[in-house]
Coordinates of N, CA and C in Angstrom, one line a residue:
Q8 N 13.6 10.1 39.3 CA 14.4 8.6 38.7 C 13.9 8.5 37.2
A9 N 15.0 8.0 36.3 CA 14.7 8.2 35.1 C 14.0 6.8 34.7
A10 N 13.4 6.8 33.5 CA 12.6 5.6 33.0 C 13.5 4.9 32.7
P11 N 13.2 3.4 32.7 CA 14.2 2.1 32.3 C 14.6 2.5 30.7
G12 N 15.9 2.0 30.7 CA 16.2 2.0 29.2 C 15.7 0.9 28.6
P13 N 16.0 0.8 27.1 CA 15.4 -0.3 26.4 C 16.0 -1.7 26.6
S14 N 17.5 -1.7 27.2 CA 17.7 -3.0 27.6 C 17.2 -3.2 29.2
E15 N 16.4 -2.4 29.9 CA 16.0 -2.7 31.1 C 14.6 -3.4 30.9
R16 N 14.0 -3.0 29.8 CA 12.7 -3.4 29.7 C 12.4 -4.9 29.1
S17 N 11.5 -5.4 29.7 CA 11.3 -6.8 29.1 C 11.1 -7.0 28.0
P18 N 11.3 -8.1 27.0 CA 11.1 -7.9 25.6 C 10.0 -8.4 25.5
R19 N 9.5 -7.6 24.1 CA 8.2 -7.9 23.8 C 7.9 -9.0 23.2
R20 N 6.8 -9.7 23.6 CA 6.8 -11.2 23.1 C 5.3 -11.1 22.1
W21 N 5.6 -11.7 21.2 CA 4.6 -11.9 20.4 C 3.7 -13.0 20.5
R22 N 2.7 -12.6 20.5 CA 1.7 -14.0 20.9 C 1.0 -14.4 19.7
R23 N 0.8 -15.8 19.8 CA 0.4 -16.5 18.2 C -1.4 -16.1 18.4
P24 N -1.4 -16.0 16.8 CA -3.1 -15.4 17.1 C -4.4 -16.6 17.3
T25 N -5.0 -16.5 18.1 CA -5.8 -17.6 18.7 C -7.0 -17.6 17.2
A26 N -7.6 -18.7 17.3 CA -8.6 -19.3 16.2 C -10.0 -18.0 16.4
A27 N -9.9 -17.7 17.9 CA -11.0 -16.6 17.9 C -10.7 -15.4 17.5
G28 N -9.3 -14.9 17.6 CA -8.7 -13.8 17.0 C -8.6 -13.7 15.6
A29 N -8.4 -14.7 15.1 CA -8.2 -15.1 13.5 C -9.4 -14.8 12.9
E30 N -10.5 -15.3 13.4 CA -11.8 -15.4 12.8 C -12.5 -14.2 12.8
K31 N -12.3 -13.2 14.2 CA -12.7 -11.9 14.3 C -11.9 -10.9 13.1
S32 N -10.6 -11.1 12.9 CA -9.8 -10.5 12.0 C -10.4 -10.7 10.4
R33 N -10.9 -11.9 10.1 CA -11.7 -12.3 9.0 C -12.9 -11.8 8.8
N34 N -13.3 -11.6 9.6 CA -15.1 -10.7 9.6 C -14.6 -9.7 9.5
A35 N -13.6 -8.8 10.2 CA -13.7 -7.5 10.1 C -13.2 -7.0 8.6
A36 N -12.2 -8.1 8.4 CA -11.8 -7.7 6.7 C -12.8 -8.0 5.9
R37 N -13.8 -9.1 6.1 CA -15.0 -9.3 5.2 C -16.1 -8.2 5.1
S38 N -15.9 -7.1 6.1 CA -16.9 -6.3 6.4 C -16.4 -5.0 5.6
R39 N -15.1 -4.9 5.9 CA -14.4 -3.8 5.2 C -14.7 -3.7 3.8
R40 N -14.5 -5.2 3.2 CA -14.5 -5.3 1.7 C -16.1 -5.3 1.4
G41 N -16.9 -5.6 1.9 CA -18.5 -5.7 1.7 C -19.0 -3.8 1.4
K42 N -18.2 -3.2 2.7 CA -18.4 -2.1 2.4 C -17.9 -1.0 1.1
E43 N -16.7 -1.6 0.9 CA -15.6 -0.9 0.1 C -16.6 -1.3 -1.5
N44 N -17.0 -2.5 -1.6 CA -17.9 -2.8 -2.9 C -19.1 -2.0 -3.1
L45 N -19.8 -2.0 -2.0 CA -21.0 -0.8 -1.9 C -20.7 0.2 -2.7
E46 N -19.4 0.9 -2.0 CA -19.3 2.3 -2.4 C -18.9 1.9 -4.1
F47 N -18.2 1.4 -4.4 CA -17.9 1.0 -5.9 C -18.9 0.9 -6.6
F48 N -20.0 0.5 -6.4 CA -21.2 -0.3 -6.9 C -22.2 1.6 -7.0
E49 N -22.0 2.0 -5.9 CA -22.7 3.4 -6.0 C -22.0 4.3 -6.8
L50 N -20.8 4.1 -6.7 CA -20.2 5.2 -7.7 C -20.2 5.0 -9.4
A51 N -20.3 3.4 -9.7 CA -20.6 2.9 -10.9 C -21.7 3.4 -11.5
K52 N -23.0 3.5 -10.7 CA -24.4 3.9 -10.8 C -24.3 5.3 -11.5
L53 N -23.2 6.1 -10.8 CA -23.7 7.8 -11.3 C -22.7 7.8 -12.7
L54 N -22.1 7.1 -13.1 CA -21.6 7.2 -14.5 C -22.4 7.3 -15.2
P55 N -22.2 8.2 -16.3 CA -23.2 8.1 -17.7 C -22.9 7.0 -18.5
L56 N -23.5 5.7 -18.0 CA -23.4 4.3 -18.5 C -24.8 3.7 -18.4
P57 N -25.0 2.8 -19.4 CA -26.2 1.9 -19.0 C -25.9 1.1 -18.0
G58 N -27.1 1.0 -17.2 CA -27.0 -0.1 -16.2 C -26.3 -1.3 -16.2
A59 N -26.7 -1.9 -17.5 CA -26.3 -3.3 -18.1 C -24.8 -3.2 -17.9
I60 N -24.0 -2.3 -18.4 CA -22.6 -2.0 -18.4 C -22.1 -1.7 -16.9
S61 N -22.4 -0.9 -16.6 CA -21.9 -0.4 -15.3 C -21.9 -1.3 -14.5
S62 N -23.0 -2.3 -14.1 CA -23.0 -3.2 -13.2 C -22.0 -4.6 -13.6
Q63 N -21.3 -4.4 -14.7 CA -20.5 -5.4 -15.1 C -19.0 -5.0 -14.7
L64 N -18.5 -3.6 -14.1 CA -17.2 -3.1 -14.2 C -16.5 -3.5 -12.9
D65 N -15.2 -3.8 -12.9 CA -14.7 -4.1 -12.0 C -14.1 -2.9 -11.4
K66 N -13.7 -3.0 -10.1 CA -13.1 -1.6 -9.4 C -12.2 -0.7 -10.2
A67 N -11.1 -1.2 -10.7 CA -10.0 -0.6 -11.6 C -10.9 0.0 -12.6
S68 N -11.8 -0.5 -13.4 CA -12.7 0.2 -14.3 C -13.6 1.2 -13.9
I69 N -14.3 1.0 -12.8 CA -14.7 2.3 -12.5 C -13.8 3.4 -11.9
V70 N -13.0 3.1 -11.2 CA -12.0 4.4 -10.5 C -11.6 5.0 -12.3
R71 N -11.0 4.3 -13.2 CA -10.5 5.3 -14.5 C -11.8 5.8 -15.3
L72 N -12.7 5.1 -15.3 CA -13.9 6.0 -15.9 C -14.5 7.0 -14.8
S73 N -14.4 6.6 -13.9 CA -14.5 8.0 -13.3 C -13.9 9.3 -13.4
V74 N -12.4 9.1 -13.1 CA -11.7 10.1 -13.5 C -11.6 10.6 -14.8
T75 N -11.8 9.9 -15.6 CA -11.8 10.2 -17.3 C -13.1 11.0 -17.2
Y76 N -14.3 10.7 -16.9 CA -15.5 11.5 -16.9 C -15.4 12.8 -16.3
L77 N -14.7 12.8 -15.0 CA -14.5 14.2 -14.5 C -13.9 14.8 -15.1
R78 N -12.5 14.4 -15.5 CA -11.6 15.4 -16.6 C -12.4 15.6 -17.9
L79 N -13.2 14.9 -18.6 CA -13.9 15.5 -19.6 C -14.8 16.3 -19.0
R80 N -15.5 16.5 -18.1 CA -16.4 17.5 -17.5 C -15.8 18.9 -17.7
R81 N -14.4 18.8 -16.8 CA -13.8 20.0 -16.8 C -13.4 20.4 -18.0
F82 N -12.9 19.5 -19.0 CA -12.6 19.9 -20.3 C -13.8 20.8 -21.0
A83 N -15.2 19.9 -21.1 CA -15.9 20.7 -21.8 C -16.7 21.9 -21.3
R84 N -16.3 22.2 -19.8 CA -16.5 23.7 -19.3 C -16.0 24.8 -20.1
G85 N -14.1 24.3 -20.5 CA -13.5 25.6 -21.0 C -12.4 25.6 -20.0
P86 N -11.7 26.3 -20.6 CA -10.3 27.0 -19.9 C -10.6 27.8 -18.9
G87 N -10.4 27.4 -17.7 CA -10.6 28.6 -16.5 C -12.2 28.8 -16.0
H88 N -12.8 28.0 -16.4 CA -14.6 28.1 -16.1 C -14.7 28.4 -14.6
G89 N -14.9 29.6 -14.3 CA -15.5 29.6 -13.0 C -14.0 30.0 -12.1
R90 N -12.8 30.6 -12.8 CA -11.8 30.6 -11.7 C -11.5 31.9 -12.2
D91 N -10.7 32.5 -11.4 CA -10.2 33.9 -11.3 C -9.3 34.1 -12.3
P92 N -9.0 35.2 -13.2 CA -8.1 34.9 -14.2 C -7.0 35.0 -13.7
A93 N -6.4 35.6 -12.6 CA -5.3 35.6 -11.8 C -4.7 34.0 -11.6
T94 N -5.8 33.3 -11.0 CA -5.2 32.0 -11.0 C -5.4 30.9 -11.9
R95 N -5.6 31.6 -13.3 CA -6.0 30.5 -14.3 C -4.6 29.8 -14.8
K96 N -3.6 30.6 -14.9 CA -2.4 29.8 -15.1 C -1.9 28.9 -14.4
Y97 N -2.7 28.6 -13.2 CA -2.2 27.6 -12.3 C -3.4 26.3 -12.3
S98 N -4.2 26.5 -13.3 CA -5.0 25.4 -13.2 C -4.6 24.2 -14.0
Y99 N -5.0 22.9 -13.6 CA -4.7 21.6 -14.1 C -4.6 21.6 -15.7
F100 N -5.5 22.2 -16.1 CA -6.2 22.2 -17.3 C -5.0 23.0 -18.4
Y101 N -4.3 23.7 -17.8 CA -3.0 24.7 -18.9 C -2.0 23.9 -18.1
Q102 N -1.7 23.1 -17.2 CA -0.4 22.2 -17.1 C -0.4 21.4 -17.6
R103 N -1.5 20.5 -18.2 CA -1.2 19.3 -18.7 C -1.0 19.5 -20.4
R104 N -1.1 20.6 -20.9 CA -0.8 21.1 -22.5 C 0.5 20.8 -22.7

């Protein structure tokens, strides 16, 4: 026997969120934001900046400075550092020139 087609199934009904469900969702979002903020704070502490400065950075600044720091570290090591010469031409450093 074949499964019922889309027209034979009962239509899906959307339920209104209850107060308890809405509160649970808000708490989950608050928890996620708290964990995310903690990770950003830890990342900011790893940057080579004084604590007074890194503690005042917003999320976007932390990401921008982290990416820039990693690019500068790679640049300072020189082209192809620790890479096989055969694959050196495919490195990010050479592609960005």
